[in-house]
Amino acid sequence: MPRVFSGIQPTGELHLGNLLGAVRNWVEDQHRSDSFYCVVDLHALTVPSEPGSLGRQTMDLAAALLACGLDPEACTLFVQSHVPEHSSLGWLMQCTASFGELRRMTQFKDKSQGQESVSAGLFTYPTLQAADILLYDTDQVPVGEDQRQHIELTRDLAERFNARFGETFVVPSATIPRDGARVMDLQQPDRKMSKSSSTDAGIVFLDDDPAVIVRKFKRAVTDSLGEVHHDPEGQPGVSNLLSILAAATGRAAEDVAGDYRQYGPLKADTGEAVVELLRPIQERLRDLRGDPGTVEAALRTGAGKASSVAAGVLDRAERNIGLLPRT
Ligand code: AQP
């Protein structure tokens, strides 16, 4: 079975982009791969947050992932800081990457823009992400389109390390879905839907009320062309709706476009399809929020399984790079 690894930051509530771009594929992969899914809380430290909120957000995100269908019997779900090997290998990766290649990362440019103070961690976090992936001898990394550049960097670092210090890491590949790979903000369709957007109107959160979801789609920004084509460059708002409807109903966006001539019915049907997609997830999430013991137990088991793999790979990397073995 291929080994799969992916992670998600507890920087806010899970949204439709996270679900369609990544988490839905994780749920499918857990039955056909040896899958490791990680709530990457150390990555969340790279941007400022309310003191004391990170633990709560980590628990809530873990509950949301279980509600989406991750099954602790079928996959390994854990919290990054519970497996200290991530930080240790992160340092080896920092020393493998160059300043120039980190400076080229577009996510760093996006996230640092306009910030008063930018942490060194935000600059180096792709090296910790590389460590996260490489620690599990990962074959495939299911992610949204925005992560493609970071997975390319991970591959480069693995190949460089292997060439300098001998075969150490499996070189992973990204798996990116056809529809839903880049869900755009409903109010600013030229920007990806993101937890940290300044306004909520363009983001569909997993536990938004059905009436709120329908309203957000009704108010989605489109254009004045009055035609329905899947053309992300020319009609970004309309194309985003088509991609979401396609991803929610398992059809191709170009095919869905043929069903519509006006924007109103497209918005209404997309809103309804998303409400139906989220309904069972919301029910499970309500139950899990009232049962923190179940979430904690899943994370405890997951950390144990993850540590046993991570320890072996870190040991291999430390020996190959030449660190003195512990006796
Ligand atoms: N809009 C999106 N469309 C498709 N996929 C997306 N992903 C994120 N946004 C979209 C995918 O979700 C996974 C987890 O991402 P993350 O939350 O760890 O980090 P992110 O990509 O930085 O997501 P956000 O929402 O934009 O968070 P903030 O605002 O904290 O930076 C990844 O596989 C990602 O591709």
mmCIF file of C-alpha atoms in Angstrom, residues 24-323:
data_model
loop_
_atom_site.group_PDB
_atom_site.id
_atom_site.type_symbol
_atom_site.label_atom_id
_atom_site.label_comp_id
_atom_site.label_asym_id
_atom_site.label_seq_id
_atom_site.Cartn_x
_atom_site.Cartn_y
_atom_site.Cartn_z
ATOM 1 C CA ARG A 24 -12.211 14.769 1.224
ATOM 2 C CA ASN A 25 -9.369 13.006 -0.532
ATOM 3 C CA TRP A 26 -7.835 12.040 2.791
ATOM 4 C CA VAL A 27 -11.071 10.283 3.716
ATOM 5 C CA GLU A 28 -10.951 8.293 0.458
ATOM 6 C CA ASP A 29 -7.229 7.558 0.697
ATOM 7 C CA GLN A 30 -7.431 6.136 4.225
ATOM 8 C CA HIS A 31 -9.070 2.981 2.821
ATOM 9 C CA ARG A 32 -6.536 2.347 0.059
ATOM 10 C CA SER A 33 -3.304 3.663 1.593
ATOM 11 C CA ASP A 34 -1.330 3.635 4.795
ATOM 12 C CA SER A 35 -2.362 7.174 5.712
ATOM 13 C CA PHE A 36 -0.934 9.664 8.217
ATOM 14 C CA TYR A 37 -2.831 12.921 8.819
ATOM 15 C CA CYS A 38 -1.440 15.591 11.075
ATOM 16 C CA VAL A 39 -2.818 18.705 12.762
ATOM 17 C CA VAL A 40 0.281 20.840 12.286
ATOM 18 C CA ASP A 41 0.122 23.031 15.384
ATOM 19 C CA LEU A 42 3.825 24.025 15.186
ATOM 20 C CA HIS A 43 3.119 25.603 11.787
ATOM 21 C CA ALA A 44 0.311 27.635 13.347
ATOM 22 C CA LEU A 45 2.920 29.310 15.598
ATOM 23 C CA THR A 46 4.407 31.049 12.558
ATOM 24 C CA VAL A 47 1.584 33.630 12.585
ATOM 25 C CA PRO A 48 0.297 35.568 15.626
ATOM 26 C CA SER A 49 -2.688 34.118 17.493
ATOM 27 C CA GLU A 50 -4.636 34.806 20.685
ATOM 28 C CA PRO A 51 -2.648 33.419 23.646
ATOM 29 C CA GLY A 52 -4.247 30.200 24.883
ATOM 30 C CA SER A 53 -6.384 29.615 21.770
ATOM 31 C CA LEU A 54 -4.109 27.155 19.952
ATOM 32 C CA GLY A 55 -4.950 24.084 22.065
ATOM 33 C CA ARG A 56 -8.687 24.717 21.705
ATOM 34 C CA GLN A 57 -8.355 25.183 17.940
ATOM 35 C CA THR A 58 -6.256 22.024 17.662
ATOM 36 C CA MET A 59 -8.928 19.951 19.445
ATOM 37 C CA ASP A 60 -11.700 21.508 17.386
ATOM 38 C CA LEU A 61 -9.886 20.852 14.116
ATOM 39 C CA ALA A 62 -9.244 17.228 15.126
ATOM 40 C CA ALA A 63 -12.973 16.861 15.909
ATOM 41 C CA ALA A 64 -13.820 18.382 12.506
ATOM 42 C CA LEU A 65 -11.494 15.945 10.704
ATOM 43 C CA LEU A 66 -13.152 12.997 12.449
ATOM 44 C CA ALA A 67 -16.555 14.483 11.556
ATOM 45 C CA CYS A 68 -15.478 14.656 7.884
ATOM 46 C CA GLY A 69 -14.949 10.896 7.989
ATOM 47 C CA LEU A 70 -11.391 10.207 9.119
ATOM 48 C CA ASP A 71 -11.509 6.924 10.999
ATOM 49 C CA PRO A 72 -8.771 6.350 13.617
ATOM 50 C CA GLU A 73 -9.031 2.617 12.873
ATOM 51 C CA ALA A 74 -8.246 3.214 9.194
ATOM 52 C CA CYS A 75 -5.666 6.030 9.393
ATOM 53 C CA THR A 76 -3.212 7.648 11.804
ATOM 54 C CA LEU A 77 -4.483 11.039 13.004
ATOM 55 C CA PHE A 78 -2.179 12.961 15.323
ATOM 56 C CA VAL A 79 -0.919 16.348 16.498
ATOM 57 C CA GLN A 80 2.492 17.450 15.197
ATOM 58 C CA SER A 81 3.879 18.696 18.545
ATOM 59 C CA HIS A 82 3.106 15.300 20.130
ATOM 60 C CA VAL A 83 5.796 13.746 17.918
ATOM 61 C CA PRO A 84 9.040 15.685 18.665
ATOM 62 C CA GLU A 85 10.867 14.053 15.735
ATOM 63 C CA HIS A 86 9.187 16.659 13.487
ATOM 64 C CA SER A 87 11.202 19.498 15.066
ATOM 65 C CA SER A 88 14.447 17.494 15.015
ATOM 66 C CA LEU A 89 14.187 16.610 11.331
ATOM 67 C CA GLY A 90 12.959 20.165 10.654
ATOM 68 C CA TRP A 91 16.369 21.456 11.704
ATOM 69 C CA LEU A 92 18.184 19.049 9.377
ATOM 70 C CA MET A 93 15.931 20.261 6.546
ATOM 71 C CA GLN A 94 16.611 23.925 7.409
ATOM 72 C CA CYS A 95 20.298 23.163 7.042
ATOM 73 C CA THR A 96 19.652 21.429 3.693
ATOM 74 C CA ALA A 97 17.580 24.245 2.121
ATOM 75 C CA SER A 98 19.119 27.467 0.869
ATOM 76 C CA PHE A 99 18.014 30.992 1.756
ATOM 77 C CA GLY A 100 17.404 31.708 -1.940
ATOM 78 C CA GLU A 101 15.003 28.826 -2.467
ATOM 79 C CA LEU A 102 12.955 29.752 0.621
ATOM 80 C CA ARG A 103 12.784 33.357 -0.590
ATOM 81 C CA ARG A 104 11.109 32.151 -3.785
ATOM 82 C CA MET A 105 8.156 30.557 -1.948
ATOM 83 C CA THR A 106 5.008 32.397 -3.036
ATOM 84 C CA GLN A 107 3.110 31.516 0.184
ATOM 85 C CA PHE A 108 5.751 33.388 2.176
ATOM 86 C CA LYS A 109 5.370 36.393 -0.084
ATOM 87 C CA ASP A 110 1.550 36.272 0.275
ATOM 88 C CA LYS A 111 1.454 35.720 4.026
ATOM 89 C CA SER A 112 4.179 38.235 4.909
ATOM 90 C CA GLN A 113 2.785 41.013 2.722
ATOM 91 C CA GLY A 114 1.497 43.971 4.713
ATOM 92 C CA GLN A 115 2.453 42.410 8.099
ATOM 93 C CA GLU A 116 4.108 44.644 10.675
ATOM 94 C CA SER A 117 6.260 41.826 12.010
ATOM 95 C CA VAL A 118 7.105 38.579 10.223
ATOM 96 C CA SER A 119 8.479 35.631 12.217
ATOM 97 C CA ALA A 120 11.586 33.748 11.087
ATOM 98 C CA GLY A 121 9.399 30.638 11.392
ATOM 99 C CA LEU A 122 7.089 31.880 8.625
ATOM 100 C CA PHE A 123 10.144 32.079 6.359
ATOM 101 C CA THR A 124 11.495 28.624 7.215
ATOM 102 C CA TYR A 125 8.219 26.741 7.647
ATOM 103 C CA PRO A 126 8.453 24.950 4.259
ATOM 104 C CA THR A 127 11.500 23.113 5.680
ATOM 105 C CA LEU A 128 9.438 21.913 8.671
ATOM 106 C CA GLN A 129 6.732 20.880 6.207
ATOM 107 C CA ALA A 130 9.344 18.912 4.258
ATOM 108 C CA ALA A 131 10.370 17.187 7.506
ATOM 109 C CA ASP A 132 6.705 16.378 8.283
ATOM 110 C CA ILE A 133 6.378 14.590 4.954
ATOM 111 C CA LEU A 134 9.772 12.873 4.797
ATOM 112 C CA LEU A 135 9.508 11.479 8.355
ATOM 113 C CA TYR A 136 6.927 8.939 7.187
ATOM 114 C CA ASP A 137 8.639 7.599 4.032
ATOM 115 C CA THR A 138 5.710 9.214 2.222
ATOM 116 C CA ASP A 139 4.859 8.295 -1.384
ATOM 117 C CA GLN A 140 1.920 10.661 -1.935
ATOM 118 C CA VAL A 141 0.869 14.007 -0.455
ATOM 119 C CA PRO A 142 -2.788 14.895 -1.151
ATOM 120 C CA VAL A 143 -3.002 18.727 -1.103
ATOM 121 C CA GLY A 144 -4.699 21.682 -2.761
ATOM 122 C CA GLU A 145 -3.025 23.517 -5.651
ATOM 123 C CA ASP A 146 -1.585 26.189 -3.289
ATOM 124 C CA GLN A 147 0.809 23.626 -1.811
ATOM 125 C CA ARG A 148 2.349 22.441 -5.108
ATOM 126 C CA GLN A 149 5.453 24.624 -4.741
ATOM 127 C CA HIS A 150 6.128 23.370 -1.196
ATOM 128 C CA ILE A 151 5.913 19.735 -2.297
ATOM 129 C CA GLU A 152 8.345 20.497 -5.130
ATOM 130 C CA LEU A 153 10.737 21.941 -2.520
ATOM 131 C CA THR A 154 10.312 18.817 -0.378
ATOM 132 C CA ARG A 155 11.261 16.663 -3.363
ATOM 133 C CA ASP A 156 14.335 18.828 -4.057
ATOM 134 C CA LEU A 157 15.464 18.632 -0.415
ATOM 135 C CA ALA A 158 14.984 14.857 -0.282
ATOM 136 C CA GLU A 159 16.959 14.371 -3.501
ATOM 137 C CA ARG A 160 19.739 16.717 -2.324
ATOM 138 C CA PHE A 161 20.022 14.972 1.045
ATOM 139 C CA ASN A 162 20.042 11.524 -0.607
ATOM 140 C CA ALA A 163 22.733 12.620 -3.067
ATOM 141 C CA ARG A 164 24.980 14.065 -0.331
ATOM 142 C CA PHE A 165 24.473 11.578 2.480
ATOM 143 C CA GLY A 166 23.257 8.380 0.799
ATOM 144 C CA GLU A 167 19.729 6.954 0.287
ATOM 145 C CA THR A 168 17.729 8.253 3.238
ATOM 146 C CA PHE A 169 14.351 9.584 2.153
ATOM 147 C CA VAL A 170 11.549 8.422 -0.117
ATOM 148 C CA VAL A 171 10.919 11.200 -2.681
ATOM 149 C CA PRO A 172 7.180 12.007 -2.480
ATOM 150 C CA SER A 173 4.740 13.359 -5.097
ATOM 151 C CA ALA A 174 1.786 15.709 -4.702
ATOM 152 C CA THR A 175 -1.701 14.454 -5.561
ATOM 153 C CA ILE A 176 -3.990 17.345 -6.462
ATOM 154 C CA PRO A 177 -7.733 16.892 -7.189
ATOM 155 C CA ARG A 178 -9.275 17.798 -10.577
ATOM 156 C CA ASP A 179 -12.146 19.886 -9.145
ATOM 157 C CA GLY A 180 -11.891 21.695 -5.824
ATOM 158 C CA ALA A 181 -8.094 22.007 -5.986
ATOM 159 C CA ARG A 182 -8.376 25.771 -5.661
ATOM 160 C CA VAL A 183 -11.646 26.950 -4.149
ATOM 161 C CA MET A 184 -11.788 30.734 -4.429
ATOM 162 C CA ASP A 185 -13.229 33.300 -2.020
ATOM 163 C CA LEU A 186 -16.913 33.931 -2.875
ATOM 164 C CA GLN A 187 -16.468 37.702 -2.536
ATOM 165 C CA GLN A 188 -12.988 37.981 -4.087
ATOM 166 C CA PRO A 189 -12.846 35.191 -6.680
ATOM 167 C CA ASP A 190 -9.285 36.136 -7.609
ATOM 168 C CA ARG A 191 -8.128 34.997 -4.101
ATOM 169 C CA LYS A 192 -8.244 31.499 -2.648
ATOM 170 C CA MET A 193 -10.738 30.802 0.116
ATOM 171 C CA SER A 194 -8.612 31.078 3.248
ATOM 172 C CA LYS A 195 -9.187 30.758 7.008
ATOM 173 C CA SER A 196 -7.343 33.990 7.604
ATOM 174 C CA SER A 197 -9.312 36.171 5.136
ATOM 175 C CA SER A 198 -10.315 39.536 6.563
ATOM 176 C CA THR A 199 -14.057 38.963 6.044
ATOM 177 C CA ASP A 200 -16.259 35.875 6.548
ATOM 178 C CA ALA A 201 -18.669 36.643 3.689
ATOM 179 C CA GLY A 202 -16.539 34.870 1.082
ATOM 180 C CA ILE A 203 -15.738 31.792 3.179
ATOM 181 C CA VAL A 204 -18.018 28.802 3.758
ATOM 182 C CA PHE A 205 -17.123 27.312 7.129
ATOM 183 C CA LEU A 206 -17.886 23.692 7.834
ATOM 184 C CA ASP A 207 -20.308 24.513 10.593
ATOM 185 C CA ASP A 208 -22.059 27.484 8.968
ATOM 186 C CA ASP A 209 -25.828 27.317 9.331
ATOM 187 C CA PRO A 210 -27.604 26.059 6.150
ATOM 188 C CA ALA A 211 -29.380 29.442 5.808
ATOM 189 C CA VAL A 212 -26.025 31.234 6.078
ATOM 190 C CA ILE A 213 -24.498 28.973 3.422
ATOM 191 C CA VAL A 214 -27.383 29.609 1.005
ATOM 192 C CA ARG A 215 -27.070 33.364 1.627
ATOM 193 C CA LYS A 216 -23.292 33.388 1.069
ATOM 194 C CA PHE A 217 -23.756 31.688 -2.321
ATOM 195 C CA LYS A 218 -26.655 33.983 -3.248
ATOM 196 C CA ARG A 219 -24.376 36.981 -2.642
ATOM 197 C CA ALA A 220 -21.347 35.450 -4.374
ATOM 198 C CA VAL A 221 -19.585 37.879 -6.719
ATOM 199 C CA THR A 222 -19.946 36.943 -10.412
ATOM 200 C CA ASP A 223 -19.698 39.288 -13.423
ATOM 201 C CA SER A 224 -21.878 41.180 -15.899
ATOM 202 C CA LEU A 225 -21.370 38.897 -18.937
ATOM 203 C CA GLY A 226 -24.605 36.970 -18.359
ATOM 204 C CA GLU A 227 -23.152 33.715 -19.760
ATOM 205 C CA VAL A 228 -22.202 30.511 -17.958
ATOM 206 C CA HIS A 229 -18.828 29.113 -19.032
ATOM 207 C CA HIS A 230 -16.103 27.371 -17.089
ATOM 208 C CA ASP A 231 -13.370 29.908 -17.813
ATOM 209 C CA PRO A 232 -11.397 30.617 -14.598
ATOM 210 C CA GLU A 233 -9.418 33.428 -16.269
ATOM 211 C CA GLY A 234 -12.307 35.258 -17.941
ATOM 212 C CA GLN A 235 -15.120 34.422 -15.467
ATOM 213 C CA PRO A 236 -13.469 33.638 -12.108
ATOM 214 C CA GLY A 237 -16.603 33.996 -9.944
ATOM 215 C CA VAL A 238 -18.858 31.891 -12.173
ATOM 216 C CA SER A 239 -16.119 29.296 -12.697
ATOM 217 C CA ASN A 240 -15.600 29.024 -8.945
ATOM 218 C CA LEU A 241 -19.319 28.269 -8.474
ATOM 219 C CA LEU A 242 -19.175 25.663 -11.266
ATOM 220 C CA SER A 243 -16.091 24.021 -9.744
ATOM 221 C CA ILE A 244 -17.689 23.883 -6.295
ATOM 222 C CA LEU A 245 -20.942 22.444 -7.678
ATOM 223 C CA ALA A 246 -18.954 19.940 -9.741
ATOM 224 C CA ALA A 247 -16.837 18.870 -6.769
ATOM 225 C CA ALA A 248 -19.910 18.597 -4.518
ATOM 226 C CA THR A 249 -21.848 16.466 -7.011
ATOM 227 C CA GLY A 250 -19.026 14.405 -8.524
ATOM 228 C CA ARG A 251 -19.346 15.857 -12.056
ATOM 229 C CA ALA A 252 -16.957 17.820 -14.299
ATOM 230 C CA ALA A 253 -17.218 21.634 -14.164
ATOM 231 C CA GLU A 254 -17.465 21.951 -17.981
ATOM 232 C CA ASP A 255 -20.339 19.485 -17.931
ATOM 233 C CA VAL A 256 -22.177 21.334 -15.122
ATOM 234 C CA ALA A 257 -21.850 24.618 -17.084
ATOM 235 C CA GLY A 258 -24.101 23.197 -19.833
ATOM 236 C CA ASP A 259 -27.037 23.037 -17.372
ATOM 237 C CA TYR A 260 -27.186 26.803 -16.730
ATOM 238 C CA ARG A 261 -27.940 30.006 -18.606
ATOM 239 C CA GLN A 262 -28.428 32.336 -15.644
ATOM 240 C CA TYR A 263 -26.427 33.021 -12.493
ATOM 241 C CA GLY A 264 -29.368 32.929 -10.029
ATOM 242 C CA PRO A 265 -30.175 29.214 -10.426
ATOM 243 C CA LEU A 266 -26.441 28.348 -10.485
ATOM 244 C CA LYS A 267 -25.927 30.145 -7.154
ATOM 245 C CA ALA A 268 -29.033 28.542 -5.613
ATOM 246 C CA ASP A 269 -28.107 25.000 -6.724
ATOM 247 C CA THR A 270 -24.494 25.387 -5.581
ATOM 248 C CA GLY A 271 -25.654 26.596 -2.151
ATOM 249 C CA GLU A 272 -28.077 23.652 -1.835
ATOM 250 C CA ALA A 273 -25.453 21.110 -2.951
ATOM 251 C CA VAL A 274 -23.003 22.417 -0.346
ATOM 252 C CA VAL A 275 -25.689 22.346 2.383
ATOM 253 C CA GLU A 276 -26.348 18.670 1.532
ATOM 254 C CA LEU A 277 -22.633 17.868 1.408
ATOM 255 C CA LEU A 278 -22.077 19.412 4.844
ATOM 256 C CA ARG A 279 -25.263 18.181 6.589
ATOM 257 C CA PRO A 280 -23.916 14.794 7.822
ATOM 258 C CA ILE A 281 -20.546 16.338 8.716
ATOM 259 C CA GLN A 282 -22.254 19.009 10.828
ATOM 260 C CA GLU A 283 -24.312 16.382 12.680
ATOM 261 C CA ARG A 284 -21.205 14.349 13.544
ATOM 262 C CA LEU A 285 -19.307 17.501 14.545
ATOM 263 C CA ARG A 286 -22.037 18.458 17.040
ATOM 264 C CA ASP A 287 -21.735 14.998 18.655
ATOM 265 C CA LEU A 288 -17.928 15.074 18.770
ATOM 266 C CA ARG A 289 -17.771 18.554 20.304
ATOM 267 C CA GLY A 290 -19.743 17.128 23.210
ATOM 268 C CA ASP A 291 -17.396 14.145 23.506
ATOM 269 C CA PRO A 292 -13.790 15.410 23.843
ATOM 270 C CA GLY A 293 -12.711 12.036 25.314
ATOM 271 C CA THR A 294 -13.225 10.349 21.924
ATOM 272 C CA VAL A 295 -11.120 12.980 20.138
ATOM 273 C CA GLU A 296 -8.335 12.813 22.769
ATOM 274 C CA ALA A 297 -8.241 9.010 22.577
ATOM 275 C CA ALA A 298 -7.921 9.121 18.772
ATOM 276 C CA LEU A 299 -5.055 11.632 19.000
ATOM 277 C CA ARG A 300 -3.265 9.626 21.695
ATOM 278 C CA THR A 301 -3.391 6.424 19.633
ATOM 279 C CA GLY A 302 -2.335 8.368 16.539
ATOM 280 C CA ALA A 303 0.695 9.947 18.248
ATOM 281 C CA GLY A 304 1.877 6.500 19.368
ATOM 282 C CA LYS A 305 1.608 5.037 15.844
ATOM 283 C CA ALA A 306 3.228 8.103 14.251
ATOM 284 C CA SER A 307 6.151 8.134 16.733
ATOM 285 C CA SER A 308 7.063 4.544 16.006
ATOM 286 C CA VAL A 309 7.531 5.313 12.286
ATOM 287 C CA ALA A 310 9.058 8.788 12.770
ATOM 288 C CA ALA A 311 11.710 7.594 15.246
ATOM 289 C CA GLY A 312 13.127 5.088 12.737
ATOM 290 C CA VAL A 313 13.331 7.596 9.877
ATOM 291 C CA LEU A 314 14.903 10.321 12.069
ATOM 292 C CA ASP A 315 17.477 7.834 13.304
ATOM 293 C CA ARG A 316 18.338 6.938 9.679
ATOM 294 C CA ALA A 317 18.685 10.636 8.741
ATOM 295 C CA GLU A 318 20.812 11.484 11.791
ATOM 296 C CA ARG A 319 23.168 8.565 11.183
ATOM 297 C CA ASN A 320 23.526 9.330 7.473
ATOM 298 C CA ILE A 321 24.253 13.014 8.055
ATOM 299 C CA GLY A 322 26.926 12.003 10.559
ATOM 300 C CA LEU A 323 25.542 12.866 14.003
#
